[in-house]
Amino acid sequence: MPPKRILIAGALGVIGRALVDHCENDPDIELIGLARRRPEFPTRAEFRSVDLLDRADCERQLSDLGDLSHIVYAAWQPRPSRREEVAPNLTMLRNLMETAGDGAPGLRHVTLLQGAKAYGSHLGPFRTPARETDPRHMPPNFYYDQQDYLSELQQRRDWSWTIFRPTFVYGFAVGNPMNLTTVIAVYAAISRELGLPLRFPGTDAAYRVLSQAVDATLIAKAILWAGESPQARDEVFNITNGDLFRWSSLWPQLGKLLDMAVAEPQRIPLVEQMAVHEHVWDGLVAKHGLKPYRYRDIVSWAFGDFCFNREYDHILDTTKLRRCGFDGCEDSYRMFERQLGFLREHRIIP
Ligand SMILES: NC(=O)c1ccc[n+]([C@@H]2O[C@H](COP(=O)([O-])OP(=O)(O)OC[C@H]3O[C@@H](n4cnc5c(N)ncnc54)[C@H](OP(=O)(O)O)[C@@H]3O)[C@@H](O)[C@H]2O)c1
């Protein structure tokens, strides 16, 4: 197989970091990570601190990366509205492709991350199971602008692309934690410290709807598969762990895993009510000698509020991905077990 030199944009995010970790011990892969920050964990990846919104910075730092074989675009910037997200997120992709991409004559493949928002999952109930061929919702949606830009650019280039649409991603990242693993872990630790049972903090209806999850490491495996698979060329794929669950069945299992009693759901506006418990978290960090990450850097209560109050099924059909040859899957309970073990082992939660 030709050598792999992979540039990961957004390498400190929940998806990008999982890919860095997954490739860490593969001697056949050269890795370049890109984000504005530096990594706070040991890695053999070469890191570049670049602001993708700054074209001059990109030209200065990314035009000489040479023989890249793959680009994985897992960067993104939230904005207060969907409309405001379009311009910066399109500019970031454009700046990357027109510097690092155009400076790499051997570039073979580009992976772009989207998500269930491509189906309008953020707007309310959407057609389920969602299929890759479903029509777009009424824009704005920066995913559409990025996809159109990439498809158009590729007409004049030699590489192919693959787009992944993960369901809710579970993994670990610091600073932009759109990730329920740390939401649940920190919420559970504070509940325990306050002598409370582990209550599902969303609505009763949200407790009972069908859900899916995807392990960030499974996405990493799929990205590596796509980079070398003819069946993945210029294709869009949904990706999930492969199983379905309702919080009503998984939550009691999480209680056992965390050794906590579980009580009936009770809606708690997490953003508002968990803000006042920062000192409890700081106390836990000191008491258990945990890594001193800032409260706001390891948990996003807003993301928790969004996920735990969704009162409609959230199902992505993944038969296309399997039909095309990627057979990875994960059991969502086992994923939690492993990820909570990781967080404990790395002294991130008690
Ligand atoms: N997390 C989920 O549940 C989920 C689910 C479905 C789809 N997705 C999609 O997957 C993609 C990646 O999401 P994610 O959750 O992994 O993102 P994330 O955790 O928020 O990470 C975003 C990454 O982008 C980097 N970044 C942001 N602005 C940058 C800039 N101006 N220049 C350079 N780097 C920049 C960040 O690092 P710095 O801050 O250091 O720059 C970080 O490494 C997004 O399109 C998202 O919509 C995510």
mmCIF file of N, CA, C and O in Angstrom, residues 35-98:
data_model
loop_
_atom_site.group_PDB
_atom_site.id
_atom_site.type_symbol
_atom_site.label_atom_id
_atom_site.label_comp_id
_atom_site.label_asym_id
_atom_site.label_seq_id
_atom_site.Cartn_x
_atom_site.Cartn_y
_atom_site.Cartn_z
ATOM 1 N N ALA A 35 -4.994 22.310 14.715
ATOM 2 C CA ALA A 35 -5.999 22.996 15.541
ATOM 3 C C ALA A 35 -5.371 24.320 15.929
ATOM 4 O O ALA A 35 -4.184 24.539 15.663
ATOM 5 N N ARG A 36 -6.139 25.202 16.571
ATOM 6 C CA ARG A 36 -5.502 26.445 17.025
ATOM 7 C C ARG A 36 -4.663 26.194 18.277
ATOM 8 O O ARG A 36 -3.617 26.766 18.459
ATOM 9 N N ARG A 37 -5.156 25.278 19.133
ATOM 10 C CA ARG A 37 -4.412 24.978 20.363
ATOM 11 C C ARG A 37 -3.344 23.916 20.110
ATOM 12 O O ARG A 37 -3.320 23.284 19.066
ATOM 13 N N ARG A 38 -2.497 23.710 21.120
ATOM 14 C CA ARG A 38 -1.536 22.610 21.112
ATOM 15 C C ARG A 38 -2.167 21.450 21.874
ATOM 16 O O ARG A 38 -2.999 21.656 22.756
ATOM 17 N N PRO A 39 -1.764 20.217 21.577
ATOM 18 C CA PRO A 39 -2.338 19.085 22.325
ATOM 19 C C PRO A 39 -1.873 19.105 23.777
ATOM 20 O O PRO A 39 -0.733 19.472 24.043
ATOM 21 N N GLU A 40 -2.777 18.719 24.689
ATOM 22 C CA GLU A 40 -2.390 18.644 26.105
ATOM 23 C C GLU A 40 -2.112 17.187 26.493
ATOM 24 O O GLU A 40 -2.089 16.858 27.658
ATOM 25 N N PHE A 41 -1.897 16.330 25.483
ATOM 26 C CA PHE A 41 -1.619 14.914 25.749
ATOM 27 C C PHE A 41 -0.408 14.510 24.906
ATOM 28 O O PHE A 41 -0.134 15.130 23.865
ATOM 29 N N PRO A 42 0.338 13.493 25.337
ATOM 30 C CA PRO A 42 1.498 13.079 24.555
ATOM 31 C C PRO A 42 1.074 12.410 23.250
ATOM 32 O O PRO A 42 0.128 11.626 23.247
ATOM 33 N N THR A 43 1.715 12.749 22.163
ATOM 34 C CA THR A 43 1.389 12.136 20.869
ATOM 35 C C THR A 43 2.609 12.233 19.955
ATOM 36 O O THR A 43 3.411 13.161 20.079
ATOM 37 N N ARG A 44 2.716 11.274 19.050
ATOM 38 C CA ARG A 44 3.823 11.352 18.082
ATOM 39 C C ARG A 44 3.416 12.195 16.873
ATOM 40 O O ARG A 44 4.229 12.464 15.990
ATOM 41 N N ALA A 45 2.152 12.595 16.808
ATOM 42 C CA ALA A 45 1.707 13.407 15.663
ATOM 43 C C ALA A 45 2.430 14.751 15.669
ATOM 44 O O ALA A 45 2.670 15.332 16.720
ATOM 45 N N GLU A 46 2.749 15.207 14.446
ATOM 46 C CA GLU A 46 3.310 16.561 14.316
ATOM 47 C C GLU A 46 2.116 17.518 14.390
ATOM 48 O O GLU A 46 1.140 17.336 13.664
ATOM 49 N N PHE A 47 2.171 18.496 15.265
ATOM 50 C CA PHE A 47 1.020 19.403 15.407
ATOM 51 C C PHE A 47 1.319 20.783 14.851
ATOM 52 O O PHE A 47 2.407 21.306 15.043
ATOM 53 N N ARG A 48 0.352 21.343 14.160
ATOM 54 C CA ARG A 48 0.470 22.734 13.709
ATOM 55 C C ARG A 48 -0.663 23.543 14.321
ATOM 56 O O ARG A 48 -1.831 23.162 14.178
ATOM 57 N N SER A 49 -0.300 24.625 14.971
ATOM 58 C CA SER A 49 -1.328 25.519 15.521
ATOM 59 C C SER A 49 -1.679 26.538 14.453
ATOM 60 O O SER A 49 -0.904 27.452 14.183
ATOM 61 N N VAL A 50 -2.813 26.346 13.848
ATOM 62 C CA VAL A 50 -3.208 27.196 12.723
ATOM 63 C C VAL A 50 -4.648 27.634 12.929
ATOM 64 O O VAL A 50 -5.481 26.835 13.355
ATOM 65 N N ASP A 51 -4.926 28.886 12.601
ATOM 66 C CA ASP A 51 -6.317 29.338 12.611
ATOM 67 C C ASP A 51 -6.841 29.229 11.183
ATOM 68 O O ASP A 51 -6.443 30.005 10.304
ATOM 69 N N LEU A 52 -7.729 28.281 10.970
ATOM 70 C CA LEU A 52 -8.230 28.055 9.605
ATOM 71 C C LEU A 52 -9.055 29.230 9.073
ATOM 72 O O LEU A 52 -9.330 29.292 7.880
ATOM 73 N N LEU A 53 -9.427 30.140 9.940
ATOM 74 C CA LEU A 53 -10.137 31.324 9.447
ATOM 75 C C LEU A 53 -9.172 32.367 8.894
ATOM 76 O O LEU A 53 -9.590 33.342 8.276
ATOM 77 N N ASP A 54 -7.901 32.154 9.130
ATOM 78 C CA ASP A 54 -6.883 33.138 8.756
ATOM 79 C C ASP A 54 -6.119 32.616 7.534
ATOM 80 O O ASP A 54 -5.239 31.763 7.650
ATOM 81 N N ARG A 55 -6.474 33.129 6.370
ATOM 82 C CA ARG A 55 -5.893 32.610 5.122
ATOM 83 C C ARG A 55 -4.368 32.745 5.110
ATOM 84 O O ARG A 55 -3.646 31.838 4.686
ATOM 85 N N ALA A 56 -3.871 33.898 5.602
ATOM 86 C CA ALA A 56 -2.422 34.117 5.577
ATOM 87 C C ALA A 56 -1.722 33.099 6.478
ATOM 88 O O ALA A 56 -0.667 32.553 6.118
ATOM 89 N N ASP A 57 -2.322 32.818 7.624
ATOM 90 C CA ASP A 57 -1.758 31.819 8.541
ATOM 91 C C ASP A 57 -1.722 30.444 7.857
ATOM 92 O O ASP A 57 -0.732 29.701 7.947
ATOM 93 N N CYS A 58 -2.792 30.113 7.147
ATOM 94 C CA CYS A 58 -2.846 28.821 6.434
ATOM 95 C C CYS A 58 -1.765 28.772 5.356
ATOM 96 O O CYS A 58 -1.069 27.758 5.206
ATOM 97 N N GLU A 59 -1.623 29.863 4.612
ATOM 98 C CA GLU A 59 -0.621 29.863 3.539
ATOM 99 C C GLU A 59 0.777 29.720 4.125
ATOM 100 O O GLU A 59 1.607 28.981 3.599
ATOM 101 N N ARG A 60 0.997 30.401 5.243
ATOM 102 C CA ARG A 60 2.314 30.348 5.886
ATOM 103 C C ARG A 60 2.624 28.949 6.392
ATOM 104 O O ARG A 60 3.710 28.440 6.218
ATOM 105 N N GLN A 61 1.640 28.299 6.998
ATOM 106 C CA GLN A 61 1.935 27.060 7.720
ATOM 107 C C GLN A 61 1.535 25.772 7.003
ATOM 108 O O GLN A 61 1.956 24.696 7.404
ATOM 109 N N LEU A 62 0.701 25.879 5.973
ATOM 110 C CA LEU A 62 0.150 24.640 5.411
ATOM 111 C C LEU A 62 0.512 24.389 3.947
ATOM 112 O O LEU A 62 0.215 23.317 3.419
ATOM 113 N N SER A 63 1.160 25.351 3.323
ATOM 114 C CA SER A 63 1.425 25.161 1.894
ATOM 115 C C SER A 63 2.607 24.230 1.653
ATOM 116 O O SER A 63 2.823 23.784 0.536
ATOM 117 N N ASP A 64 3.381 23.942 2.700
ATOM 118 C CA ASP A 64 4.591 23.141 2.503
ATOM 119 C C ASP A 64 4.475 21.753 3.122
ATOM 120 O O ASP A 64 5.473 21.122 3.442
ATOM 121 N N LEU A 65 3.261 21.263 3.296
ATOM 122 C CA LEU A 65 3.116 19.944 3.941
ATOM 123 C C LEU A 65 3.436 18.814 2.975
ATOM 124 O O LEU A 65 3.535 17.649 3.355
ATOM 125 N N GLY A 66 3.565 19.165 1.707
ATOM 126 C CA GLY A 66 4.091 18.223 0.722
ATOM 127 C C GLY A 66 3.198 17.047 0.445
ATOM 128 O O GLY A 66 2.019 17.213 0.152
ATOM 129 N N ASP A 67 3.787 15.871 0.564
ATOM 130 C CA ASP A 67 3.138 14.669 0.039
ATOM 131 C C ASP A 67 2.056 14.111 0.954
ATOM 132 O O ASP A 67 2.103 12.941 1.345
ATOM 133 N N LEU A 68 1.063 14.918 1.256
ATOM 134 C CA LEU A 68 -0.091 14.395 2.010
ATOM 135 C C LEU A 68 -0.807 13.375 1.140
ATOM 136 O O LEU A 68 -1.000 13.602 -0.053
ATOM 137 N N SER A 69 -1.227 12.274 1.747
ATOM 138 C CA SER A 69 -2.045 11.323 0.980
ATOM 139 C C SER A 69 -3.531 11.517 1.300
ATOM 140 O O SER A 69 -4.391 11.277 0.464
ATOM 141 N N HIS A 70 -3.832 11.927 2.548
ATOM 142 C CA HIS A 70 -5.223 12.045 2.985
ATOM 143 C C HIS A 70 -5.411 13.328 3.799
ATOM 144 O O HIS A 70 -4.527 13.698 4.576
ATOM 145 N N ILE A 71 -6.586 13.904 3.657
ATOM 146 C CA ILE A 71 -6.998 14.996 4.549
ATOM 147 C C ILE A 71 -8.304 14.567 5.215
ATOM 148 O O ILE A 71 -9.222 14.068 4.547
ATOM 149 N N VAL A 72 -8.354 14.728 6.517
ATOM 150 C CA VAL A 72 -9.593 14.464 7.255
ATOM 151 C C VAL A 72 -10.045 15.796 7.845
ATOM 152 O O VAL A 72 -9.305 16.408 8.627
ATOM 153 N N TYR A 73 -11.217 16.238 7.473
ATOM 154 C CA TYR A 73 -11.702 17.537 7.938
ATOM 155 C C TYR A 73 -12.709 17.317 9.061
ATOM 156 O O TYR A 73 -13.879 16.985 8.819
ATOM 157 N N ALA A 74 -12.236 17.461 10.304
ATOM 158 C CA ALA A 74 -13.107 17.277 11.480
ATOM 159 C C ALA A 74 -13.103 18.535 12.336
ATOM 160 O O ALA A 74 -13.326 18.466 13.544
ATOM 161 N N ALA A 75 -12.819 19.683 11.694
ATOM 162 C CA ALA A 75 -12.862 20.962 12.425
ATOM 163 C C ALA A 75 -14.264 21.531 12.300
ATOM 164 O O ALA A 75 -14.981 21.245 11.349
ATOM 165 N N TRP A 76 -14.643 22.323 13.252
ATOM 166 C CA TRP A 76 -15.865 23.117 13.067
ATOM 167 C C TRP A 76 -15.950 24.170 14.147
ATOM 168 O O TRP A 76 -15.295 24.070 15.184
ATOM 169 N N GLN A 77 -16.720 25.189 13.839
ATOM 170 C CA GLN A 77 -16.924 26.277 14.799
ATOM 171 C C GLN A 77 -18.406 26.545 14.946
ATOM 172 O O GLN A 77 -19.074 26.863 13.969
ATOM 173 N N PRO A 78 -18.912 26.421 16.172
ATOM 174 C CA PRO A 78 -20.316 26.774 16.373
ATOM 175 C C PRO A 78 -20.507 28.289 16.344
ATOM 176 O O PRO A 78 -19.567 29.041 16.584
ATOM 177 N N ARG A 79 -21.693 28.706 16.034
ATOM 178 C CA ARG A 79 -22.083 30.115 16.063
ATOM 179 C C ARG A 79 -23.493 30.179 16.647
ATOM 180 O O ARG A 79 -24.167 29.159 16.719
ATOM 181 N N PRO A 80 -23.956 31.367 17.049
ATOM 182 C CA PRO A 80 -25.264 31.430 17.715
ATOM 183 C C PRO A 80 -26.433 30.988 16.825
ATOM 184 O O PRO A 80 -27.469 30.581 17.335
ATOM 185 N N SER A 81 -26.302 31.056 15.507
ATOM 186 C CA SER A 81 -27.421 30.617 14.655
ATOM 187 C C SER A 81 -26.869 29.826 13.483
ATOM 188 O O SER A 81 -25.697 29.922 13.137
ATOM 189 N N ARG A 82 -27.763 29.047 12.858
ATOM 190 C CA ARG A 82 -27.366 28.244 11.674
ATOM 191 C C ARG A 82 -26.861 29.164 10.567
ATOM 192 O O ARG A 82 -25.937 28.834 9.846
ATOM 193 N N ARG A 83 -27.531 30.306 10.415
ATOM 194 C CA ARG A 83 -27.137 31.235 9.354
ATOM 195 C C ARG A 83 -25.706 31.709 9.567
ATOM 196 O O ARG A 83 -24.903 31.732 8.643
ATOM 197 N N GLU A 84 -25.398 32.024 10.819
ATOM 198 C CA GLU A 84 -24.051 32.549 11.105
ATOM 199 C C GLU A 84 -22.971 31.476 11.020
ATOM 200 O O GLU A 84 -21.795 31.789 10.937
ATOM 201 N N GLU A 85 -23.374 30.193 11.056
ATOM 202 C CA GLU A 85 -22.362 29.125 10.993
ATOM 203 C C GLU A 85 -21.794 28.941 9.585
ATOM 204 O O GLU A 85 -20.684 28.432 9.424
ATOM 205 N N VAL A 86 -22.568 29.353 8.578
ATOM 206 C CA VAL A 86 -22.193 29.004 7.204
ATOM 207 C C VAL A 86 -20.863 29.630 6.794
ATOM 208 O O VAL A 86 -19.929 28.914 6.384
ATOM 209 N N ALA A 87 -20.757 30.955 6.902
ATOM 210 C CA ALA A 87 -19.569 31.629 6.346
ATOM 211 C C ALA A 87 -18.270 31.141 6.998
ATOM 212 O O ALA A 87 -17.332 30.739 6.288
ATOM 213 N N PRO A 88 -18.156 31.131 8.330
ATOM 214 C CA PRO A 88 -16.868 30.711 8.904
ATOM 215 C C PRO A 88 -16.534 29.258 8.591
ATOM 216 O O PRO A 88 -15.377 28.932 8.298
ATOM 217 N N ASN A 89 -17.541 28.372 8.629
ATOM 218 C CA ASN A 89 -17.224 26.953 8.411
ATOM 219 C C ASN A 89 -16.859 26.664 6.956
ATOM 220 O O ASN A 89 -16.012 25.813 6.682
ATOM 221 N N LEU A 90 -17.456 27.409 6.049
ATOM 222 C CA LEU A 90 -17.066 27.250 4.642
ATOM 223 C C LEU A 90 -15.667 27.825 4.417
ATOM 224 O O LEU A 90 -14.826 27.215 3.745
ATOM 225 N N THR A 91 -15.410 28.965 5.012
ATOM 226 C CA THR A 91 -14.082 29.584 4.862
ATOM 227 C C THR A 91 -12.986 28.669 5.397
ATOM 228 O O THR A 91 -11.920 28.526 4.790
ATOM 229 N N MET A 92 -13.234 28.037 6.533
ATOM 230 C CA MET A 92 -12.216 27.156 7.128
ATOM 231 C C MET A 92 -11.866 26.002 6.181
ATOM 232 O O MET A 92 -10.696 25.694 5.958
ATOM 233 N N LEU A 93 -12.900 25.373 5.614
ATOM 234 C CA LEU A 93 -12.638 24.255 4.700
ATOM 235 C C LEU A 93 -11.912 24.748 3.445
ATOM 236 O O LEU A 93 -10.949 24.146 2.972
ATOM 237 N N ARG A 94 -12.375 25.867 2.936
ATOM 238 C CA ARG A 94 -11.779 26.434 1.724
ATOM 239 C C ARG A 94 -10.300 26.771 1.963
ATOM 240 O O ARG A 94 -9.430 26.418 1.160
ATOM 241 N N ASN A 95 -10.020 27.419 3.074
ATOM 242 C CA ASN A 95 -8.629 27.788 3.366
ATOM 243 C C ASN A 95 -7.744 26.552 3.477
ATOM 244 O O ASN A 95 -6.597 26.553 3.037
ATOM 245 N N LEU A 96 -8.276 25.492 4.049
ATOM 246 C CA LEU A 96 -7.483 24.262 4.181
ATOM 247 C C LEU A 96 -7.225 23.634 2.817
ATOM 248 O O LEU A 96 -6.090 23.299 2.460
ATOM 249 N N MET A 97 -8.305 23.496 2.024
ATOM 250 C CA MET A 97 -8.171 22.791 0.745
ATOM 251 C C MET A 97 -7.310 23.575 -0.242
ATOM 252 O O MET A 97 -6.600 22.985 -1.057
ATOM 253 N N GLU A 98 -7.366 24.904 -0.162
ATOM 254 C CA GLU A 98 -6.642 25.700 -1.160
ATOM 255 C C GLU A 98 -5.207 25.993 -0.734
ATOM 256 O O GLU A 98 -4.465 26.633 -1.467
#
